[in-house]
Coordinates of C-alpha atoms in Angstrom, one line a residue:
M280 CA 53.2 -202.5 -58.7
R281 CA 55.6 -204.9 -60.3
M282 CA 56.8 -202.5 -63.1
Q283 CA 59.5 -200.8 -61.1
P284 CA 59.5 -197.8 -63.4
R285 CA 62.8 -196.3 -62.3
Q286 CA 64.8 -199.4 -63.0
Q287 CA 63.0 -200.0 -66.3
L288 CA 63.6 -196.4 -67.5
L289 CA 67.3 -196.7 -66.6
E290 CA 67.5 -199.9 -68.7
V291 CA 65.7 -198.2 -71.6
W292 CA 68.2 -195.3 -71.4
R293 CA 71.1 -197.7 -71.5
A294 CA 69.6 -199.5 -74.4
T295 CA 68.8 -196.3 -76.3
A296 CA 72.3 -195.0 -75.9
R297 CA 73.8 -198.3 -77.0
S298 CA 71.5 -198.6 -80.0
S299 CA 71.7 -195.0 -81.2
L300 CA 75.4 -194.2 -80.7
Q301 CA 77.7 -196.0 -83.1
D302 CA 81.3 -195.0 -83.7
A303 CA 80.7 -192.0 -81.4
K304 CA 78.0 -190.7 -83.8
W305 CA 74.2 -190.6 -83.3
V306 CA 72.5 -192.9 -85.8
W307 CA 68.9 -192.1 -86.8
G308 CA 66.3 -194.7 -87.7
G309 CA 65.5 -198.1 -86.3
R310 CA 63.1 -200.7 -87.7
D311 CA 61.6 -198.0 -90.0
R312 CA 63.7 -195.7 -92.1
A313 CA 64.4 -192.4 -90.5
N314 CA 61.6 -189.8 -90.7
S315 CA 60.4 -186.8 -88.8
I316 CA 58.2 -188.9 -86.5
S317 CA 60.5 -191.9 -85.8
D318 CA 63.5 -189.6 -85.1
A319 CA 61.4 -187.6 -82.7
E320 CA 60.2 -190.7 -80.9
Q321 CA 63.9 -191.8 -80.7
L322 CA 64.8 -188.6 -78.9
L323 CA 61.7 -188.6 -76.7
C324 CA 62.8 -192.0 -75.3
L325 CA 65.5 -189.8 -73.5
M326 CA 63.8 -186.4 -73.3
T327 CA 60.4 -187.5 -71.9
P328 CA 61.8 -189.0 -68.7
A329 CA 64.5 -186.2 -68.4
T330 CA 61.8 -183.5 -68.5
T331 CA 58.8 -185.1 -66.7
V332 CA 60.4 -187.2 -63.9
E333 CA 62.3 -185.1 -61.5
S334 CA 64.9 -187.7 -60.5
F335 CA 65.8 -188.2 -64.2
A336 CA 66.6 -184.6 -64.9
L337 CA 69.8 -183.9 -66.9
D338 CA 69.7 -180.1 -67.1
Q339 CA 71.6 -179.6 -63.9
P340 CA 74.8 -181.7 -64.1
N341 CA 75.8 -181.3 -60.5
A342 CA 72.4 -182.6 -59.3
T343 CA 72.3 -185.7 -61.7
D344 CA 71.7 -188.9 -59.8
E345 CA 74.6 -191.4 -60.0
D346 CA 72.6 -194.3 -61.5
V347 CA 71.0 -191.9 -64.0
A348 CA 74.4 -190.7 -65.1
G349 CA 75.6 -194.3 -65.3
S350 CA 72.8 -195.3 -67.6
L351 CA 74.0 -192.7 -70.2
R352 CA 77.7 -193.3 -69.7
L353 CA 78.1 -193.9 -73.5
L354 CA 77.0 -190.3 -74.1
G355 CA 79.5 -188.9 -71.6
D356 CA 79.7 -187.8 -68.0
P357 CA 76.9 -185.6 -66.4
V358 CA 78.5 -182.4 -67.8
E359 CA 78.9 -183.8 -71.3
V360 CA 75.5 -185.5 -71.7
P361 CA 73.4 -182.3 -71.8
Q362 CA 75.9 -180.7 -74.2
R363 CA 75.7 -183.7 -76.5
L364 CA 71.9 -183.7 -76.3
V365 CA 71.9 -180.1 -77.4
R366 CA 73.9 -181.0 -80.5
I367 CA 71.7 -184.1 -81.3
L368 CA 68.5 -182.1 -80.9
T369 CA 70.0 -179.3 -83.2
E370 CA 70.8 -182.0 -85.8
Y371 CA 67.2 -183.1 -85.7
M372 CA 65.7 -179.6 -86.0
E373 CA 68.0 -178.9 -89.0
R374 CA 67.4 -182.3 -90.6
Y375 CA 63.7 -181.6 -90.7
T376 CA 63.8 -178.1 -92.0
D377 CA 63.9 -177.5 -95.8
A378 CA 66.1 -175.1 -97.7
E379 CA 63.4 -172.4 -97.4
G380 CA 63.3 -172.6 -93.6
T381 CA 60.0 -174.5 -93.5
P382 CA 59.8 -177.2 -90.8
I383 CA 59.1 -180.7 -92.3
F384 CA 56.3 -182.9 -90.9
A385 CA 56.2 -185.6 -93.5
G386 CA 55.1 -189.2 -92.7
D387 CA 57.6 -190.6 -95.1
S388 CA 58.5 -194.2 -94.2
Y389 CA 55.5 -194.5 -91.8
F390 CA 53.2 -194.3 -94.8
R391 CA 52.2 -197.6 -96.4
S392 CA 50.6 -198.3 -99.8
S393 CA 47.1 -199.8 -100.1
D394 CA 48.2 -201.5 -103.3
P395 CA 51.1 -204.0 -102.7
E396 CA 52.1 -203.6 -106.3
R397 CA 52.5 -199.8 -106.3
E398 CA 54.9 -197.7 -104.3
P399 CA 53.9 -194.3 -102.9
T400 CA 55.2 -191.3 -104.9
D401 CA 57.7 -188.9 -103.6
A402 CA 54.9 -186.3 -103.3
Q403 CA 52.9 -188.6 -101.2
I404 CA 55.5 -189.5 -98.7
A405 CA 56.3 -185.8 -98.3
L406 CA 52.7 -185.1 -97.0
D407 CA 52.4 -183.6 -93.6
V408 CA 50.7 -185.9 -91.0
V409 CA 49.1 -185.1 -87.6
D410 CA 51.4 -187.7 -85.9
S411 CA 54.4 -185.5 -86.7
F412 CA 52.7 -182.3 -85.6
A413 CA 51.8 -183.8 -82.2
M414 CA 55.2 -185.5 -81.7
S415 CA 56.9 -182.2 -82.5
V416 CA 54.8 -180.3 -80.0
T417 CA 55.9 -182.8 -77.3
L418 CA 59.5 -182.8 -78.3
T419 CA 60.0 -179.1 -78.8
L420 CA 58.3 -178.3 -75.5
A421 CA 60.6 -180.8 -73.8
T422 CA 63.6 -179.2 -75.6
V423 CA 62.7 -175.6 -74.7
G424 CA 62.1 -176.5 -71.1
F425 CA 65.3 -178.4 -70.9
L426 CA 67.3 -175.5 -72.4
Q427 CA 65.7 -173.0 -70.1
V428 CA 67.1 -174.8 -67.0
F429 CA 70.4 -175.9 -68.6
R430 CA 71.2 -172.4 -69.8
A431 CA 71.4 -171.1 -66.2
E432 CA 74.2 -173.6 -65.6
L433 CA 76.4 -172.4 -68.5
R434 CA 79.3 -170.0 -68.6
R435 CA 81.0 -170.9 -71.8
E436 CA 80.0 -168.6 -74.7
D437 CA 80.3 -171.2 -77.4
I438 CA 77.9 -173.5 -75.6
L439 CA 75.5 -170.6 -74.9
A440 CA 75.5 -169.9 -78.6
E441 CA 74.5 -173.5 -79.4
V442 CA 71.8 -173.4 -76.8
D443 CA 70.3 -170.1 -78.2
R444 CA 70.4 -171.5 -81.7
L445 CA 68.6 -174.7 -80.7
A446 CA 66.0 -172.7 -78.7
A447 CA 65.2 -170.6 -81.8
L448 CA 64.9 -173.7 -84.0
A449 CA 62.7 -175.5 -81.5
S450 CA 60.5 -172.4 -81.0
T451 CA 60.0 -172.1 -84.8
R452 CA 59.1 -175.8 -85.1
L453 CA 56.7 -175.6 -82.2
T454 CA 54.9 -172.7 -83.8
A455 CA 54.7 -174.5 -87.1
A456 CA 53.4 -177.7 -85.4
M457 CA 50.7 -175.8 -83.6
V458 CA 49.6 -174.2 -86.9
G459 CA 49.6 -177.7 -88.5
L460 CA 47.3 -179.0 -85.8
L461 CA 44.9 -176.0 -86.2
R462 CA 44.8 -176.7 -90.0
S463 CA 44.1 -180.5 -89.4
F464 CA 41.1 -180.1 -87.1
T465 CA 37.8 -180.8 -88.7
V466 CA 34.0 -181.0 -88.2
S467 CA 32.1 -183.5 -90.3
V468 CA 28.4 -182.6 -90.5
F469 CA 25.9 -185.1 -92.0
D470 CA 22.2 -185.8 -92.2
A471 CA 20.7 -187.9 -89.5
D472 CA 19.2 -190.3 -92.1
S473 CA 22.5 -190.6 -94.1
R474 CA 24.8 -193.6 -93.8
P475 CA 27.1 -192.0 -91.2
G476 CA 24.0 -190.5 -89.4
R477 CA 22.4 -193.9 -89.1
A478 CA 25.6 -195.5 -87.9
L479 CA 26.1 -192.8 -85.2
V480 CA 22.5 -193.3 -84.0
R481 CA 22.9 -197.0 -83.9
T482 CA 26.0 -196.7 -81.8
A483 CA 24.4 -194.3 -79.4
N484 CA 21.1 -196.1 -79.2
Q485 CA 21.7 -198.8 -76.6
S486 CA 18.1 -199.0 -75.3
G487 CA 16.2 -199.6 -78.6
Q488 CA 14.6 -196.2 -78.7
P489 CA 13.0 -194.7 -81.9
S490 CA 15.7 -193.2 -84.1
R491 CA 14.0 -189.8 -84.2
Q492 CA 14.0 -189.7 -80.4
V493 CA 17.7 -190.6 -80.3
V494 CA 18.6 -187.9 -82.8
D495 CA 16.8 -185.3 -80.7
S496 CA 18.5 -186.5 -77.5
L497 CA 21.9 -186.4 -79.2
R498 CA 21.4 -182.9 -80.3
R499 CA 20.4 -181.9 -76.8
A500 CA 23.3 -183.7 -75.3
L501 CA 25.7 -182.0 -77.7
R502 CA 24.1 -178.6 -77.5
Q503 CA 27.0 -177.1 -75.6
V504 CA 29.5 -178.6 -77.9
S505 CA 27.7 -177.2 -80.9
A506 CA 27.6 -173.8 -79.3
T507 CA 31.3 -173.8 -78.5
L508 CA 32.2 -174.9 -82.0
R509 CA 30.9 -171.5 -83.2
E510 CA 34.0 -170.0 -81.5
V511 CA 36.2 -171.9 -84.0
T512 CA 37.3 -169.0 -86.1
I513 CA 40.9 -169.8 -87.3
G514 CA 42.2 -172.9 -89.0
S515 CA 40.0 -175.7 -90.5
G516 CA 36.6 -176.7 -89.3
A517 CA 35.1 -173.3 -89.1
E518 CA 33.0 -173.4 -92.3
Q519 CA 31.2 -176.7 -91.5
V520 CA 29.9 -175.3 -88.2
L521 CA 27.4 -173.2 -90.1
D522 CA 25.4 -176.4 -91.0
L523 CA 24.8 -177.3 -87.4
D524 CA 21.6 -175.2 -87.1
N525 CA 19.6 -177.7 -89.1
P526 CA 17.7 -180.0 -86.7
N527 CA 18.2 -183.0 -89.0
R528 CA 22.0 -182.7 -88.9
L529 CA 24.5 -184.6 -86.7
F530 CA 28.2 -184.2 -86.6
E531 CA 31.6 -185.5 -85.5
C532 CA 34.7 -183.5 -84.6
G533 CA 38.4 -184.2 -84.2
W534 CA 41.5 -184.4 -86.2
S535 CA 42.0 -185.7 -89.7
W536 CA 45.2 -187.6 -90.7
G537 CA 46.9 -184.5 -92.0
T538 CA 46.3 -180.9 -93.2
V539 CA 42.7 -180.8 -94.3
K540 CA 42.0 -180.1 -98.0
D541 CA 41.3 -176.3 -98.6
A542 CA 42.3 -175.5 -95.0
P543 CA 43.0 -171.8 -94.8
E544 CA 46.4 -170.5 -93.8
I545 CA 46.9 -169.3 -90.2
V546 CA 47.9 -165.6 -90.1
L547 CA 50.4 -165.0 -87.3
E548 CA 50.0 -161.7 -85.5
D549 CA 53.7 -161.4 -84.7
K550 CA 55.2 -160.6 -88.1
R551 CA 58.7 -161.3 -86.7
I552 CA 57.9 -165.0 -86.6
D553 CA 58.6 -166.9 -89.8
I554 CA 57.5 -170.5 -90.0
G555 CA 58.0 -170.7 -93.7
R556 CA 55.4 -171.9 -96.2
Q557 CA 52.1 -173.4 -95.0
R558 CA 51.6 -176.4 -97.3
E559 CA 48.4 -177.2 -99.1
G560 CA 46.4 -180.0 -97.5
V561 CA 44.7 -183.0 -99.2
A562 CA 43.3 -184.9 -96.1
E563 CA 39.7 -185.8 -95.9
A564 CA 37.6 -183.4 -93.8
A565 CA 36.6 -186.1 -91.4
P566 CA 38.0 -187.0 -88.0
Y567 CA 40.2 -190.1 -87.5
L568 CA 40.1 -191.6 -84.0
Y569 CA 43.7 -192.5 -84.0
F570 CA 45.0 -189.1 -85.0
T571 CA 42.5 -187.4 -82.7
V572 CA 43.9 -189.2 -79.7
V573 CA 47.5 -188.5 -80.9
A574 CA 46.6 -184.8 -81.3
L575 CA 44.9 -184.6 -77.9
D576 CA 48.0 -186.1 -76.2
G577 CA 50.3 -183.6 -77.9
I578 CA 48.1 -180.6 -77.2
A579 CA 47.8 -181.5 -73.5
A580 CA 51.5 -180.7 -73.1
L581 CA 50.8 -177.1 -74.1
F582 CA 49.0 -176.3 -70.9
S583 CA 50.7 -178.7 -68.5
A584 CA 52.0 -177.4 -65.2
R585 CA 55.6 -177.5 -66.4
T586 CA 54.7 -175.4 -69.5
R587 CA 53.0 -172.8 -67.4
I588 CA 55.5 -172.6 -64.6
L589 CA 58.5 -172.3 -66.9
G590 CA 56.7 -170.0 -69.3
L591 CA 57.7 -172.0 -72.3
L592 CA 55.3 -170.3 -74.8
N593 CA 55.8 -166.9 -76.3
E594 CA 52.8 -164.6 -76.9
E595 CA 52.0 -165.9 -80.4
Q596 CA 52.2 -169.5 -79.2
Q597 CA 49.9 -168.7 -76.3
R598 CA 47.4 -167.4 -78.8
L599 CA 47.6 -170.6 -80.8
A600 CA 47.5 -172.7 -77.7
R601 CA 44.2 -171.1 -76.6
A602 CA 42.8 -172.0 -80.0
L603 CA 44.0 -175.5 -79.7
Q604 CA 42.7 -175.8 -76.1
L605 CA 39.3 -174.8 -77.3
R606 CA 39.4 -177.7 -79.8
W607 CA 40.8 -180.0 -77.2
D608 CA 37.9 -179.3 -74.8
I609 CA 35.3 -179.6 -77.6
T610 CA 36.7 -182.9 -78.9
Q611 CA 37.0 -184.5 -75.5
Q612 CA 33.5 -183.4 -74.6
Y613 CA 32.0 -184.6 -77.9
W614 CA 33.5 -188.1 -77.8
S615 CA 32.9 -188.7 -74.0
T616 CA 29.3 -187.6 -74.5
I617 CA 28.8 -190.1 -77.3
A618 CA 30.7 -192.8 -75.3
S619 CA 28.5 -192.4 -72.3
F620 CA 25.3 -191.4 -74.0
D621 CA 23.0 -194.1 -72.6
P622 CA 23.4 -194.2 -68.7
V623 CA 22.2 -197.8 -68.5
R624 CA 24.6 -199.2 -71.0
W625 CA 27.3 -196.9 -72.3
P626 CA 27.9 -197.2 -76.1
L627 CA 31.6 -197.5 -75.1
E628 CA 30.7 -200.8 -73.3
D629 CA 29.2 -202.2 -76.5
I630 CA 32.5 -203.5 -77.8
P631 CA 33.7 -203.2 -80.5
W632 CA 33.1 -199.6 -81.3
R633 CA 31.5 -198.9 -84.6
T634 CA 32.5 -195.8 -86.6
T635 CA 30.3 -193.7 -88.8
D636 CA 31.8 -195.3 -91.9
E637 CA 30.4 -198.6 -90.5
T638 CA 33.7 -200.3 -89.6
E639 CA 34.2 -201.7 -86.2
N640 CA 37.3 -202.9 -84.2
D641 CA 38.5 -203.2 -80.7
Y642 CA 41.2 -200.6 -81.5
Y643 CA 38.4 -198.1 -82.0
S644 CA 37.1 -199.0 -78.6
L645 CA 40.5 -198.4 -77.1
M646 CA 40.7 -195.0 -78.9
V647 CA 37.3 -193.8 -77.6
S648 CA 38.3 -195.1 -74.1
A649 CA 41.4 -193.0 -74.3
V650 CA 39.4 -189.8 -75.0
T651 CA 36.9 -190.7 -72.3
V652 CA 39.7 -191.2 -69.7
Q653 CA 41.2 -187.8 -70.7
E654 CA 37.9 -186.1 -70.3
L655 CA 37.1 -187.8 -66.9
E656 CA 40.6 -186.8 -65.7
S657 CA 40.2 -183.2 -66.7
R658 CA 36.9 -182.8 -64.9
R659 CA 37.7 -185.2 -62.0
G660 CA 35.0 -187.7 -62.9
S661 CA 33.4 -189.9 -60.3
D662 CA 34.9 -193.3 -59.3
V663 CA 31.7 -194.9 -60.6
D664 CA 32.4 -193.6 -64.1
L665 CA 36.1 -194.4 -63.9
A666 CA 35.3 -197.9 -62.8
R667 CA 33.1 -198.4 -65.9
V668 CA 36.0 -197.3 -68.1
G669 CA 38.3 -199.6 -66.1
R670 CA 36.1 -202.6 -66.9
V671 CA 36.1 -201.7 -70.6
L672 CA 39.9 -201.5 -70.5
E673 CA 40.1 -204.9 -68.7
E674 CA 37.8 -206.5 -71.3
L675 CA 39.9 -205.0 -74.2
G676 CA 43.0 -206.5 -72.6
N677 CA 41.3 -209.9 -72.7
R678 CA 39.9 -209.5 -76.2
G679 CA 43.2 -208.2 -77.5
R680 CA 45.0 -211.3 -76.0
V681 CA 47.2 -209.1 -73.9
T682 CA 46.0 -210.7 -70.6
R683 CA 44.5 -213.9 -71.9
R684 CA 45.9 -216.8 -73.9
P685 CA 45.2 -216.5 -77.6
L686 CA 43.4 -219.1 -79.7
A687 CA 45.2 -221.2 -82.3
Q688 CA 43.7 -219.1 -85.1
D689 CA 43.1 -215.8 -83.4
G690 CA 42.2 -212.7 -85.5
S691 CA 42.9 -210.4 -82.5
L692 CA 46.6 -210.9 -83.0
T693 CA 46.5 -208.7 -86.1
L694 CA 46.2 -205.8 -83.6
H695 CA 49.8 -206.5 -82.6
S696 CA 51.3 -207.6 -85.9
P697 CA 51.1 -205.9 -88.4
G698 CA 48.8 -203.7 -86.5
F699 CA 45.4 -202.0 -87.2
T700 CA 45.5 -200.6 -90.7
F701 CA 43.3 -197.8 -92.0
E702 CA 43.3 -195.8 -95.2
L703 CA 44.2 -192.1 -95.5
V704 CA 41.5 -190.7 -97.8
G705 CA 42.8 -187.9 -100.0
S706 CA 46.4 -189.0 -100.1
E707 CA 45.8 -190.4 -103.6
E708 CA 45.5 -186.8 -104.9
R709 CA 49.2 -186.6 -104.9
G710 CA 49.4 -189.4 -107.5
G711 CA 50.0 -193.1 -106.7
P712 CA 48.0 -195.4 -104.6
R713 CA 45.9 -194.4 -101.5
L714 CA 48.2 -194.4 -98.5
T715 CA 47.5 -196.4 -95.3
W716 CA 48.6 -196.1 -91.7
Q717 CA 49.4 -199.0 -89.3
A718 CA 48.8 -198.5 -85.6
S719 CA 50.4 -201.3 -83.6
D720 CA 50.4 -199.7 -80.2
F721 CA 47.4 -201.5 -78.7
S722 CA 49.2 -202.9 -75.7
P723 CA 51.2 -199.8 -74.5
L724 CA 48.1 -197.6 -75.1
L725 CA 46.0 -200.0 -73.0
L726 CA 48.6 -199.8 -70.2
K727 CA 48.9 -196.0 -70.4
R728 CA 45.1 -195.5 -70.1
T729 CA 44.8 -198.1 -67.3
L730 CA 47.5 -196.2 -65.3
Q731 CA 45.8 -192.9 -66.1
V732 CA 42.5 -194.2 -64.6
A733 CA 44.4 -195.6 -61.6
G734 CA 46.0 -192.2 -61.0
V735 CA 42.6 -190.4 -60.9
V736 CA 40.4 -192.7 -58.9
R737 CA 39.9 -192.0 -55.2
D738 CA 38.9 -195.5 -54.0
P739 CA 42.0 -197.5 -52.8
D740 CA 40.4 -200.9 -53.7
L741 CA 39.6 -199.7 -57.2
R742 CA 43.1 -198.4 -57.7
G743 CA 44.5 -201.7 -56.4
R744 CA 42.5 -203.6 -59.0
L745 CA 43.6 -201.3 -61.8
L746 CA 47.2 -201.6 -60.8
A747 CA 46.9 -205.3 -60.7
Q748 CA 45.5 -205.1 -64.3
S749 CA 48.5 -202.9 -65.2
D750 CA 50.9 -205.5 -63.9
L751 CA 49.3 -208.1 -66.2
V752 CA 49.7 -205.8 -69.3
W753 CA 53.3 -205.0 -68.2
D754 CA 54.1 -208.7 -68.0
H755 CA 53.0 -209.0 -71.6
L756 CA 55.1 -206.1 -72.7
V757 CA 58.2 -207.5 -71.0
K758 CA 57.9 -210.6 -73.1
R759 CA 58.0 -208.4 -76.2
R760 CA 61.4 -206.9 -75.5
L761 CA 64.2 -207.4 -77.9
T762 CA 66.8 -209.8 -76.4
D763 CA 69.7 -209.6 -79.0
G764 CA 71.9 -207.1 -80.7
N765 CA 72.3 -203.4 -79.9
G766 CA 68.6 -202.9 -79.6
R767 CA 68.2 -205.4 -76.7
D768 CA 65.9 -204.2 -73.9
L769 CA 64.0 -202.1 -76.4
W770 CA 60.8 -203.0 -78.2
D771 CA 59.1 -204.7 -80.1
Q772 CA 59.1 -208.4 -80.8
P773 CA 55.5 -209.6 -80.7
A774 CA 56.6 -213.1 -81.8
A775 CA 58.1 -213.5 -78.4
A776 CA 54.6 -213.2 -76.8
F777 CA 52.6 -215.0 -79.4
D778 CA 53.6 -218.3 -81.0
Q779 CA 51.2 -217.7 -83.8
I780 CA 53.2 -214.7 -85.0
T781 CA 56.3 -215.7 -87.1
T782 CA 57.6 -212.2 -88.2
V783 CA 60.8 -211.4 -86.4
D784 CA 62.8 -208.1 -86.5
D785 CA 65.8 -207.4 -84.3
A786 CA 65.9 -203.7 -85.0
P787 CA 64.2 -201.5 -82.4
S788 CA 60.9 -199.8 -83.2
W789 CA 61.1 -196.3 -81.8
Y790 CA 57.3 -196.0 -82.5
Y791 CA 56.6 -198.7 -80.0
T792 CA 59.5 -198.0 -77.6
E793 CA 58.5 -194.4 -77.1
R794 CA 55.0 -195.4 -76.2
V795 CA 56.3 -197.9 -73.6
V796 CA 58.4 -195.1 -72.2
E797 CA 55.3 -193.0 -71.9
C798 CA 53.8 -195.8 -69.8
L799 CA 56.9 -196.0 -67.6
V800 CA 56.8 -192.2 -67.0
A801 CA 53.1 -192.4 -66.1
A802 CA 53.9 -195.2 -63.6
A803 CA 56.8 -193.3 -62.2
N804 CA 54.7 -190.2 -61.6
L805 CA 51.9 -192.3 -60.2
V806 CA 54.3 -193.8 -57.7
G807 CA 55.5 -190.3 -56.8
R808 CA 52.0 -189.2 -55.7
S809 CA 50.7 -189.4 -52.2
P810 CA 48.9 -192.7 -51.4
L811 CA 45.1 -192.8 -51.4
R812 CA 43.5 -192.2 -48.0
S813 CA 40.9 -194.4 -46.6
S814 CA 38.3 -192.6 -44.5
Q815 CA 37.9 -195.7 -42.3
L816 CA 41.6 -196.0 -41.8
T817 CA 41.9 -192.3 -41.0
E818 CA 39.1 -192.6 -38.4
L819 CA 40.7 -195.7 -36.8
A820 CA 44.2 -194.1 -36.7
G821 CA 42.6 -191.0 -35.1
D822 CA 41.0 -193.2 -32.4
L823 CA 44.4 -194.9 -31.7
L824 CA 46.1 -191.5 -31.5
N825 CA 43.5 -190.2 -29.0
E826 CA 44.1 -193.2 -26.8
A827 CA 47.8 -193.0 -27.1
D828 CA 47.8 -189.3 -26.2
H829 CA 45.6 -190.0 -23.2
L830 CA 47.8 -192.8 -21.9
F831 CA 51.0 -190.8 -22.6
D832 CA 49.6 -187.9 -20.5
R833 CA 48.6 -190.3 -17.7
E834 CA 52.2 -191.7 -17.7
L835 CA 53.6 -188.2 -17.3
M836 CA 51.1 -187.5 -14.5
G837 CA 52.2 -190.6 -12.8
G838 CA 55.8 -189.2 -12.5
G839 CA 57.2 -191.0 -15.6
G840 CA 59.0 -187.8 -16.6
D841 CA 61.1 -187.8 -13.4
A842 CA 62.2 -191.4 -13.7
G843 CA 65.6 -192.8 -14.8
P844 CA 67.4 -192.2 -18.1
A845 CA 66.0 -195.3 -19.8
L846 CA 62.4 -194.4 -19.0
R847 CA 62.8 -190.7 -20.0
H848 CA 64.4 -191.8 -23.3
A849 CA 61.4 -194.1 -24.0
L850 CA 58.9 -191.3 -23.2
Q851 CA 60.8 -188.9 -25.5
N852 CA 60.6 -191.3 -28.3
A853 CA 56.9 -191.8 -27.7
R854 CA 56.4 -188.0 -27.7
A855 CA 58.2 -187.7 -31.0
S856 CA 56.2 -190.6 -32.5
L857 CA 52.9 -189.0 -31.4
R858 CA 53.9 -185.7 -32.9
R859 CA 54.9 -187.4 -36.2
A860 CA 51.7 -189.4 -36.3
R861 CA 49.6 -186.2 -35.9
Q862 CA 51.4 -184.7 -38.8
L863 CA 50.8 -187.7 -41.1
L864 CA 47.2 -188.5 -40.1
S865 CA 45.5 -186.7 -42.9
D866 CA 47.9 -187.7 -45.7
R867 CA 49.2 -191.1 -44.6
P868 CA 46.7 -192.6 -42.1
G869 CA 48.3 -196.1 -42.3
T870 CA 51.7 -194.7 -41.2
A871 CA 50.0 -192.8 -38.4
Y872 CA 48.2 -195.9 -37.4
V873 CA 51.5 -197.9 -37.1
L874 CA 53.2 -195.1 -35.1
A875 CA 50.3 -194.8 -32.7
S876 CA 50.3 -198.6 -32.3
D877 CA 54.1 -198.5 -31.5
V878 CA 53.4 -195.9 -28.8
L879 CA 50.6 -197.8 -27.3
R880 CA 52.8 -201.0 -27.3
E881 CA 55.6 -199.1 -25.5
L882 CA 53.3 -197.5 -23.0
D883 CA 51.7 -200.9 -22.3
R884 CA 55.2 -202.4 -21.8
L885 CA 56.0 -199.6 -19.2
A886 CA 52.7 -200.2 -17.4
A887 CA 53.3 -204.0 -17.4
A888 CA 56.8 -203.6 -16.0
R889 CA 55.5 -201.2 -13.2
Q890 CA 52.7 -203.7 -12.4
N891 CA 55.3 -206.6 -12.1
V892 CA 57.3 -204.4 -9.7
F893 CA 54.3 -203.8 -7.5
E894 CA 53.4 -207.5 -7.4
A895 CA 56.9 -208.4 -6.5
D896 CA 56.8 -206.0 -3.5

């Protein structure tokens, strides 16, 4: 792997500190004006590695690695850095809490207008958006976990008070974000012969079967999903489930772009918890693939190993997390079922993916690939299925001109600048034009999912091919780094990778940089795992060990143990190597093979020396 994730993360940390700290004060905002999402992404560039990569931990100052501390020198020494992070995180939590104590999840400057001659209204840019809910879940969980470990290191009462205040703010924001995600989930039910029904059947029907037969097959394949949807009892999406009994109905499920219109409020059982007002929603009751993937990524952090081990959720949050995990399971199963519906040719392999509103784009294919990868990872899918997704990701890299040279007039470059744009239906109800959203994270998302597949496969050759593909995507991302100003070594400058793109911006995009950091963290954790084991190599290493053991015992029987100091020393080393090789055989057969080879080489050297002595006599 050419990425060298540790070195790259250290460079990102240095650049983040340099770009964010001006005149000893933390500066919010980058390429886009400060908002609840961008500022969370800015903080996650530091907090994600610090809480998910063990060697980057900052919550135990005495254990901070020297190079890690050096990368954040601008923020202070190892003792000062976590204290400063506490104050910066507190500033964020307070900045996005209104006067009534309600956490703010507005899209603000990330919203765009569909009409270039009309600006969004203040009411529109204040609308809650799923991206903010999901980012807040990730950030607050990282914050609460960080504080839990850091608190044990503290003795000063004033700093303990700051930590407790931040923990309370983060917990409130986490609960509110979970409630927001529950109120943004939706199930869209439609007739099989309607426009969306025909589009879904056309996507699933890769073998040219009669439409009625495909509808029946889809309903059978989704029978378990339909049954589980009936357990959705709180939040949005519950009312639509009643229409699934009709045999002529099909459906989609996932997350809309924001709080769904007419979504009921979530009643918290613990009356001591106050998350403020639950805002009225206006979002269309239909899933958006982009926000569905964003929501799934955020929800996954709620039941990660770190969350469980540290016990980061209170009882109310655990109840909400169970409700979200139900939707997480349902959504993954639904989209992976559609993506792999035809065993001969998966609909996912029919690029580009076509949605039920009859639009198609490679970005949709990447979104569906992302959900499929998550589902395969959660159920430990077969290498055959993972290889098929890997080939789709490879083709998307080619089609998106990430791993292949673009044409002179290449429409694929719009995926990178300005990005894939889609409308947010319902946003016009707050006055002003309909809002749009730009997703420009094609390349980092492609890299993240490729690494995710590589981390799950069990075949060493397949992993090698996926890692080689990852290196190609990383080479592309390196070209897009900023090279000047305080934001140098951050992202994103697509004009540096594509001559056809002329738009240049020297301010860092926290939206893009945070997603690259996610990739680097995924690569770091992949490197930290045990290497894949080859059954053939394990068998060969075992055979070598058996031979080495036998020859070693024969050497001892021949009196080698009573020989001079040099020979006794050589045999002691051989014994230690054999013991070590036996210990490593199951986990690291290649290393065991080398150790056994070294012992055999040494024993043969001793045997050859003895033979030369006999011949001389």
